[in-house]
Coordinates of C-alpha atoms in Angstrom, one line a residue:
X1 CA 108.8 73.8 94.6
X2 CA 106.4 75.0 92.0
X3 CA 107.5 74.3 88.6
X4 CA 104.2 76.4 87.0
X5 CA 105.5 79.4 88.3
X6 CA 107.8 81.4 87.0
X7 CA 108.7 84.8 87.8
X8 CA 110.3 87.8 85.7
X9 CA 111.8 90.4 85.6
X10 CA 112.6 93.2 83.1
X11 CA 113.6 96.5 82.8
X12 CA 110.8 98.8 81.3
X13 CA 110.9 100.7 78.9
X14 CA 108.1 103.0 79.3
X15 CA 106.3 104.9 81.8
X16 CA 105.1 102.0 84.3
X17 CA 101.6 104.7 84.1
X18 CA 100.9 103.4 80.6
X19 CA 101.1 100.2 81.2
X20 CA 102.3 98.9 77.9
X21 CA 105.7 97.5 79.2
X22 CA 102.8 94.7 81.0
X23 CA 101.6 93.7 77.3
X24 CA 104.8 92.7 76.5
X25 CA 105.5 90.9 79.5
X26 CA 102.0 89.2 79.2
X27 CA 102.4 88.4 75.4
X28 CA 99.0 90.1 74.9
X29 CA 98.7 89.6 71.4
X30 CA 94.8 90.1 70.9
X31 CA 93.9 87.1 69.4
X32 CA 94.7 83.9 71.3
X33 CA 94.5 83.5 75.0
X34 CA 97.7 84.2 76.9
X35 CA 99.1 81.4 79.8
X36 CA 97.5 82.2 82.8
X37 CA 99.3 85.2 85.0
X38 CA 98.7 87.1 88.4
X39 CA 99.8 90.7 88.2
X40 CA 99.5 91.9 91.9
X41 CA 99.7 95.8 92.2
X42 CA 99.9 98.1 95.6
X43 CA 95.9 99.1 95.7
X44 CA 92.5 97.9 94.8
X45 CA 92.3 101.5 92.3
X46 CA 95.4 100.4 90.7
X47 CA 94.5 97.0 90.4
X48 CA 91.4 97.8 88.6
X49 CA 93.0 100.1 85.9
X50 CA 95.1 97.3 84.7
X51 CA 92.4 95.3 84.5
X52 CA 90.4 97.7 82.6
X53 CA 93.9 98.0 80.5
X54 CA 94.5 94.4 79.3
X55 CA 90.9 93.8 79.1
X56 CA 91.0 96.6 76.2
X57 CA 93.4 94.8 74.2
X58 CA 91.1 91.8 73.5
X59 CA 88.0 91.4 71.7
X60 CA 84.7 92.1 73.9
X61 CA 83.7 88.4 74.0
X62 CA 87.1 87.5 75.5
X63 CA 87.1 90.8 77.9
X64 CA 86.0 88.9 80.8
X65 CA 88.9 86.5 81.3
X66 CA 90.7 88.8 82.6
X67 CA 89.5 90.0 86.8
X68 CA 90.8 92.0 89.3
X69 CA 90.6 90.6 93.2
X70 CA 91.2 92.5 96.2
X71 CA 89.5 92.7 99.5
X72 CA 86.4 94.5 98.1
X73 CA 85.5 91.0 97.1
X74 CA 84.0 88.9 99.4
X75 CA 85.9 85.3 100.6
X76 CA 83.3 83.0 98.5
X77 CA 84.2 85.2 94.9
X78 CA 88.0 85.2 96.0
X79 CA 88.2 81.4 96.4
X80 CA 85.8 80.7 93.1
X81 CA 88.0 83.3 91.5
X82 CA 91.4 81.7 92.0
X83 CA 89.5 78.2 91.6
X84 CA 88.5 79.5 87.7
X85 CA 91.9 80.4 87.1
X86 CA 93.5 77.2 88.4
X87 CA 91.1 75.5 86.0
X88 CA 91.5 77.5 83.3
X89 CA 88.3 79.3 82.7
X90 CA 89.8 82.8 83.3
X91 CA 93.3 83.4 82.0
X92 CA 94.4 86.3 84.1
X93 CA 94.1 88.0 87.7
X94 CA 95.0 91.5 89.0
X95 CA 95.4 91.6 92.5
X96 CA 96.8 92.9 95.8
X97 CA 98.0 91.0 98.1
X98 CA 94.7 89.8 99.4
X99 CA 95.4 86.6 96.7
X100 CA 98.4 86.2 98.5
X101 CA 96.1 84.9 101.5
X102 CA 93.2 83.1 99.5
X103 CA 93.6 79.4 100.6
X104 CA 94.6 77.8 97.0
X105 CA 96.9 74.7 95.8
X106 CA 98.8 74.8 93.2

């Protein structure tokens, strides 16, 4: 019963490698900020590449809204992390499934 998630699912229609199938999906535009997402991948390497990804597609000043999270981070960042998305101040986290066990409320 959470009515502020919503889940998606498409077929892509480029190599998942380049990552631009996830710009669509995000409405990366650029400009304005996009609604805040969690794009969970399979490993902390892969996790960061995506970030390093969308974060290219926005102007340096708005670069940092956009974090990765895994279990290279310690419990204190993880909880401030998901804490700053919840209120807004980041727009965007890609994670493993270490933010599946980060003690949140939505």
């Amino acid at each position: 019963d959470h009515p502020n998630i919503h889940l998606m699912v498409e077929e892509i229609q480029y190599p998942a490698k380049t990552l631009y199938d996830l710009e669509w999906v995000l409405a990366i535009d650029g400009e304005k900020p996009s609604q805040k997402f969690m794009v969970f991948s399979d490993s902390r390497k892969e996790t960061e590449r995506i970030v390093t990804y969308l974060q290219s597609r926005y102007p340096a000043h708005q670069q940092n809204k956009i974090v990765w999270f895994h279990s290279g981070m310690s419990a204190q960042f993880r909880q401030k992390t998901m804490d700053r998305l919840q209120k807004g101040e980041i727009w965007g986290i890609c994670c493993t499934d270490t933010a599946g066990m980060a003690s949140f409320s939505y």
